[in-house]
């Protein structure tokens, strides 16, 4: 045990089995809640067929996970994993809290499946600005649906990003659906100042200043 109050397990490469079991447990809880509720929800995809994505504490955005290289257990009993992001070098690895910052990978929306997206859905949406382009959590505010063929969706989706409450109008190819019907997204507590409210907003910095 080191001074930070955690136990680190130095394995050369961590299998995703432990993380997967955590997701399966959460999925069973979610399915039990859905079965006792009158709300409509999509059938959850078998988690074993999915990859993972993790939210970086550097840019508050979600990135595909290439591998989990290590793990450690906090004194609180919570699990953290050392994440290697897809497309990033080892130097950009981060420790991520499994409960708050790791989840099943979002699924890119297909033009023929736009009806799956409904008002109020939590989605992963591509946010593009002059100095960064990132995938961030957003809520669907409303949808302007149009008749179209299966190869090209012409619907317009109005979304509200969760990190700063800004709104945008996007097309289908900027949207990724969640494999389970989640009701909310939690942001890392460590990213907040003690003087901030429980519903903070985050400003995204130019990506080159964060990742080098």
Short mmCIF file of N, CA and C in Angstrom, two decimals, residues 64-165:
data_model
loop_
_atom_site.label_atom_id
_atom_site.label_comp_id
_atom_site.label_asym_id
_atom_site.label_seq_id
_atom_site.Cartn_x
_atom_site.Cartn_y
_atom_site.Cartn_z
N UNK A 64 -12.09 5.27 -27.55
CA UNK A 64 -12.08 3.81 -27.59
C UNK A 64 -10.87 3.28 -26.82
N UNK A 65 -11.08 2.19 -26.11
CA UNK A 65 -10.01 1.56 -25.34
C UNK A 65 -9.29 0.53 -26.21
N UNK A 66 -7.97 0.66 -26.28
CA UNK A 66 -7.17 -0.34 -26.99
C UNK A 66 -6.86 -1.52 -26.07
N UNK A 67 -6.51 -1.22 -24.81
CA UNK A 67 -6.25 -2.28 -23.84
C UNK A 67 -6.23 -1.70 -22.43
N UNK A 68 -6.44 -2.60 -21.44
CA UNK A 68 -6.27 -2.27 -20.04
C UNK A 68 -4.92 -2.85 -19.63
N UNK A 69 -3.95 -2.02 -19.31
CA UNK A 69 -2.59 -2.49 -19.05
C UNK A 69 -2.32 -2.79 -17.59
N UNK A 70 -3.19 -2.36 -16.70
CA UNK A 70 -2.95 -2.54 -15.28
C UNK A 70 -4.24 -2.23 -14.54
N UNK A 71 -4.28 -2.56 -13.26
CA UNK A 71 -5.42 -2.16 -12.44
C UNK A 71 -4.98 -1.99 -11.00
N UNK A 72 -5.81 -1.28 -10.24
CA UNK A 72 -5.52 -1.09 -8.83
C UNK A 72 -6.84 -0.91 -8.08
N UNK A 73 -6.82 -1.23 -6.80
CA UNK A 73 -8.01 -1.12 -5.97
C UNK A 73 -7.79 -0.01 -4.95
N UNK A 74 -8.68 0.96 -4.94
CA UNK A 74 -8.58 2.07 -3.99
C UNK A 74 -8.92 1.60 -2.59
N UNK A 75 -8.55 2.38 -1.59
CA UNK A 75 -8.88 2.03 -0.21
C UNK A 75 -10.39 1.99 0.00
N UNK A 76 -11.15 2.66 -0.86
CA UNK A 76 -12.61 2.64 -0.78
C UNK A 76 -13.20 1.37 -1.38
N UNK A 77 -12.35 0.57 -2.03
CA UNK A 77 -12.83 -0.65 -2.66
C UNK A 77 -13.14 -0.48 -4.14
N UNK A 78 -13.05 0.75 -4.65
CA UNK A 78 -13.34 1.00 -6.05
C UNK A 78 -12.18 0.56 -6.93
N UNK A 79 -12.53 0.15 -8.14
CA UNK A 79 -11.54 -0.35 -9.08
C UNK A 79 -11.15 0.73 -10.08
N UNK A 80 -9.84 0.89 -10.30
CA UNK A 80 -9.33 1.76 -11.36
C UNK A 80 -8.51 0.91 -12.32
N UNK A 81 -8.56 1.25 -13.61
CA UNK A 81 -7.79 0.55 -14.62
C UNK A 81 -6.89 1.53 -15.35
N UNK A 82 -5.74 1.03 -15.77
CA UNK A 82 -4.82 1.84 -16.57
C UNK A 82 -5.20 1.64 -18.03
N UNK A 83 -5.63 2.71 -18.68
CA UNK A 83 -6.22 2.62 -20.01
C UNK A 83 -5.24 3.08 -21.08
N UNK A 84 -5.12 2.28 -22.12
CA UNK A 84 -4.42 2.69 -23.35
C UNK A 84 -5.49 3.03 -24.38
N UNK A 85 -5.56 4.28 -24.79
CA UNK A 85 -6.57 4.71 -25.75
C UNK A 85 -6.17 4.32 -27.17
N UNK A 86 -7.15 3.92 -27.95
CA UNK A 86 -6.89 3.57 -29.34
C UNK A 86 -6.36 4.79 -30.08
N UNK A 87 -5.24 4.63 -30.79
CA UNK A 87 -4.66 5.72 -31.55
C UNK A 87 -3.72 6.60 -30.75
N UNK A 88 -3.52 6.29 -29.45
CA UNK A 88 -2.63 7.08 -28.61
C UNK A 88 -1.45 6.21 -28.15
N UNK A 89 -0.34 6.85 -27.85
CA UNK A 89 0.85 6.14 -27.40
C UNK A 89 0.76 5.83 -25.91
N UNK A 90 1.69 5.02 -25.44
CA UNK A 90 1.75 4.61 -24.05
C UNK A 90 1.85 5.81 -23.12
N UNK A 91 2.50 6.87 -23.58
CA UNK A 91 2.71 8.06 -22.74
C UNK A 91 1.39 8.74 -22.37
N UNK A 92 0.34 8.48 -23.12
CA UNK A 92 -0.96 9.09 -22.83
C UNK A 92 -1.88 8.18 -22.01
N UNK A 93 -1.35 7.06 -21.51
CA UNK A 93 -2.17 6.17 -20.67
C UNK A 93 -2.66 6.93 -19.44
N UNK A 94 -3.86 6.56 -18.97
CA UNK A 94 -4.44 7.21 -17.79
C UNK A 94 -5.06 6.17 -16.86
N UNK A 95 -5.08 6.51 -15.57
CA UNK A 95 -5.87 5.74 -14.62
C UNK A 95 -7.30 6.24 -14.67
N UNK A 96 -8.24 5.32 -14.83
CA UNK A 96 -9.65 5.69 -14.96
C UNK A 96 -10.48 4.86 -13.98
N UNK A 97 -11.38 5.51 -13.27
CA UNK A 97 -12.30 4.83 -12.37
C UNK A 97 -13.29 4.02 -13.21
N UNK A 98 -13.37 2.71 -12.95
CA UNK A 98 -14.21 1.84 -13.78
C UNK A 98 -15.68 2.24 -13.70
N UNK A 99 -16.15 2.58 -12.51
CA UNK A 99 -17.56 2.90 -12.34
C UNK A 99 -17.94 4.20 -13.03
N UNK A 100 -17.06 5.19 -12.97
CA UNK A 100 -17.39 6.52 -13.49
C UNK A 100 -16.92 6.75 -14.93
N UNK A 101 -15.88 6.03 -15.35
CA UNK A 101 -15.27 6.40 -16.62
C UNK A 101 -15.02 5.30 -17.63
N UNK A 102 -15.59 4.11 -17.41
CA UNK A 102 -15.43 3.04 -18.39
C UNK A 102 -16.81 2.43 -18.67
N UNK A 103 -17.11 2.19 -19.94
CA UNK A 103 -18.41 1.61 -20.29
C UNK A 103 -18.30 0.88 -21.62
N UNK A 104 -19.35 0.16 -21.96
CA UNK A 104 -19.41 -0.52 -23.24
C UNK A 104 -19.35 0.50 -24.36
N UNK A 105 -18.67 0.14 -25.44
CA UNK A 105 -18.44 1.08 -26.54
C UNK A 105 -19.74 1.48 -27.22
N UNK A 106 -19.88 2.76 -27.53
CA UNK A 106 -21.05 3.26 -28.25
C UNK A 106 -21.06 2.75 -29.69
N UNK A 107 -22.25 2.67 -30.25
CA UNK A 107 -22.42 2.06 -31.57
C UNK A 107 -22.79 3.14 -32.60
N UNK A 108 -21.98 3.33 -33.64
CA UNK A 108 -22.30 4.34 -34.67
C UNK A 108 -23.68 4.10 -35.26
N UNK A 109 -24.42 5.17 -35.43
CA UNK A 109 -25.77 5.09 -35.99
C UNK A 109 -25.71 4.82 -37.49
N UNK A 110 -26.56 3.89 -37.94
CA UNK A 110 -26.70 3.61 -39.36
C UNK A 110 -27.90 4.39 -39.91
N UNK A 111 -27.83 4.84 -41.17
CA UNK A 111 -28.95 5.62 -41.74
C UNK A 111 -30.29 4.91 -41.66
N UNK A 112 -30.28 3.60 -41.80
CA UNK A 112 -31.53 2.83 -41.79
C UNK A 112 -32.07 2.61 -40.38
N UNK A 113 -31.29 3.00 -39.36
CA UNK A 113 -31.70 2.75 -37.98
C UNK A 113 -31.98 4.04 -37.21
N UNK A 114 -32.23 5.13 -37.92
CA UNK A 114 -32.42 6.41 -37.24
C UNK A 114 -33.64 6.42 -36.32
N UNK A 115 -34.61 5.51 -36.56
CA UNK A 115 -35.79 5.45 -35.70
C UNK A 115 -35.45 4.99 -34.29
N UNK A 116 -34.25 4.39 -34.13
CA UNK A 116 -33.83 3.98 -32.80
C UNK A 116 -33.59 5.16 -31.88
N UNK A 117 -33.25 6.31 -32.45
CA UNK A 117 -32.96 7.50 -31.66
C UNK A 117 -34.27 8.22 -31.35
N UNK A 118 -34.50 8.45 -30.07
CA UNK A 118 -35.73 9.10 -29.63
C UNK A 118 -35.40 10.33 -28.79
N UNK A 119 -36.37 11.24 -28.68
CA UNK A 119 -36.20 12.42 -27.83
C UNK A 119 -35.82 11.98 -26.41
N UNK A 120 -34.84 12.64 -25.83
CA UNK A 120 -34.43 12.35 -24.47
C UNK A 120 -33.34 11.31 -24.34
N UNK A 121 -33.00 10.61 -25.44
CA UNK A 121 -31.96 9.59 -25.38
C UNK A 121 -30.60 10.18 -25.05
N UNK A 122 -29.82 9.44 -24.26
CA UNK A 122 -28.42 9.76 -24.05
C UNK A 122 -27.64 9.16 -25.22
N UNK A 123 -26.81 9.97 -25.87
CA UNK A 123 -26.03 9.51 -27.02
C UNK A 123 -24.59 9.97 -26.87
N UNK A 124 -23.73 9.43 -27.69
CA UNK A 124 -22.37 9.95 -27.84
C UNK A 124 -22.34 10.70 -29.16
N UNK A 125 -21.98 11.97 -29.11
CA UNK A 125 -22.10 12.82 -30.30
C UNK A 125 -20.75 13.47 -30.62
N UNK A 126 -20.44 13.50 -31.89
CA UNK A 126 -19.19 14.10 -32.35
C UNK A 126 -19.31 15.61 -32.32
N UNK A 127 -18.47 16.22 -31.50
CA UNK A 127 -18.47 17.67 -31.32
C UNK A 127 -17.25 18.24 -32.02
N UNK A 128 -17.48 19.07 -33.02
CA UNK A 128 -16.37 19.61 -33.81
C UNK A 128 -16.34 21.13 -33.71
N UNK A 129 -15.20 21.66 -33.30
CA UNK A 129 -14.99 23.09 -33.20
C UNK A 129 -13.68 23.43 -33.92
N UNK A 130 -13.32 24.70 -33.93
CA UNK A 130 -12.11 25.12 -34.64
C UNK A 130 -10.85 24.48 -34.08
N UNK A 131 -10.82 24.27 -32.76
CA UNK A 131 -9.59 23.79 -32.13
C UNK A 131 -9.68 22.41 -31.51
N UNK A 132 -10.78 21.70 -31.69
CA UNK A 132 -10.87 20.32 -31.22
C UNK A 132 -12.03 19.60 -31.91
N UNK A 133 -11.95 18.28 -31.90
CA UNK A 133 -13.00 17.44 -32.44
C UNK A 133 -13.06 16.20 -31.55
N UNK A 134 -14.12 16.07 -30.75
CA UNK A 134 -14.19 15.05 -29.72
C UNK A 134 -15.58 14.42 -29.66
N UNK A 135 -15.63 13.21 -29.12
CA UNK A 135 -16.91 12.54 -28.88
C UNK A 135 -17.32 12.79 -27.43
N UNK A 136 -18.48 13.42 -27.26
CA UNK A 136 -18.96 13.81 -25.93
C UNK A 136 -20.39 13.32 -25.72
N UNK A 137 -20.75 13.14 -24.46
CA UNK A 137 -22.12 12.77 -24.13
C UNK A 137 -23.07 13.92 -24.44
N UNK A 138 -24.23 13.58 -24.95
CA UNK A 138 -25.24 14.58 -25.27
C UNK A 138 -26.62 13.96 -25.07
N UNK A 139 -27.60 14.84 -24.93
CA UNK A 139 -28.98 14.41 -24.82
C UNK A 139 -29.73 14.88 -26.05
N UNK A 140 -30.56 14.01 -26.64
CA UNK A 140 -31.37 14.40 -27.80
C UNK A 140 -32.52 15.28 -27.32
N UNK A 141 -32.60 16.48 -27.85
CA UNK A 141 -33.66 17.42 -27.46
C UNK A 141 -34.90 17.22 -28.32
N UNK A 142 -34.69 17.18 -29.63
CA UNK A 142 -35.81 16.91 -30.53
C UNK A 142 -35.25 16.45 -31.88
N UNK A 143 -36.13 15.88 -32.69
CA UNK A 143 -35.71 15.34 -33.98
C UNK A 143 -36.68 15.80 -35.06
N UNK A 144 -36.14 16.31 -36.14
CA UNK A 144 -36.95 16.61 -37.33
C UNK A 144 -36.78 15.44 -38.29
N UNK A 145 -37.81 14.62 -38.37
CA UNK A 145 -37.71 13.41 -39.18
C UNK A 145 -38.20 13.67 -40.60
N UNK A 146 -37.51 13.05 -41.54
CA UNK A 146 -37.88 13.15 -42.93
C UNK A 146 -37.87 11.76 -43.56
N UNK A 147 -38.68 11.59 -44.56
CA UNK A 147 -38.71 10.32 -45.28
C UNK A 147 -37.43 10.20 -46.11
N UNK A 148 -36.75 9.07 -46.00
CA UNK A 148 -35.50 8.89 -46.74
C UNK A 148 -35.27 7.41 -47.01
N UNK A 149 -34.30 7.12 -47.86
CA UNK A 149 -33.99 5.73 -48.17
C UNK A 149 -33.02 5.18 -47.13
N UNK A 150 -32.77 3.85 -47.13
CA UNK A 150 -31.93 3.23 -46.10
C UNK A 150 -30.45 3.61 -46.15
N UNK A 151 -30.01 4.26 -47.23
CA UNK A 151 -28.58 4.53 -47.38
C UNK A 151 -28.16 5.92 -46.94
N UNK A 152 -29.10 6.83 -46.78
CA UNK A 152 -28.76 8.21 -46.42
C UNK A 152 -29.89 8.82 -45.60
N UNK A 153 -29.62 9.06 -44.32
CA UNK A 153 -30.62 9.66 -43.43
C UNK A 153 -30.61 11.18 -43.61
N UNK A 154 -31.78 11.76 -43.79
CA UNK A 154 -31.89 13.21 -43.95
C UNK A 154 -32.55 13.87 -42.73
N UNK A 155 -32.71 13.12 -41.66
CA UNK A 155 -33.29 13.68 -40.44
C UNK A 155 -32.29 14.64 -39.78
N UNK A 156 -32.82 15.56 -39.00
CA UNK A 156 -31.98 16.50 -38.26
C UNK A 156 -32.19 16.27 -36.78
N UNK A 157 -31.07 16.16 -36.05
CA UNK A 157 -31.11 15.88 -34.62
C UNK A 157 -30.62 17.10 -33.84
N UNK A 158 -31.43 17.58 -32.93
CA UNK A 158 -31.05 18.69 -32.07
C UNK A 158 -30.60 18.09 -30.73
N UNK A 159 -29.36 18.39 -30.34
CA UNK A 159 -28.78 17.76 -29.15
C UNK A 159 -28.27 18.82 -28.18
N UNK A 160 -28.17 18.42 -26.91
CA UNK A 160 -27.60 19.29 -25.88
C UNK A 160 -26.43 18.53 -25.24
N UNK A 161 -25.23 19.09 -25.34
CA UNK A 161 -24.06 18.45 -24.76
C UNK A 161 -24.09 18.56 -23.24
N UNK A 162 -23.74 17.47 -22.56
CA UNK A 162 -23.85 17.45 -21.11
C UNK A 162 -22.75 18.22 -20.41
N UNK A 163 -21.58 18.34 -21.03
CA UNK A 163 -20.47 18.97 -20.32
C UNK A 163 -20.62 20.48 -20.18
N UNK A 164 -21.33 21.13 -21.12
CA UNK A 164 -21.48 22.59 -21.01
C UNK A 164 -22.88 23.09 -21.34
N UNK A 165 -23.81 22.15 -21.58
CA UNK A 165 -25.21 22.48 -21.87
C UNK A 165 -25.40 23.26 -23.17
#
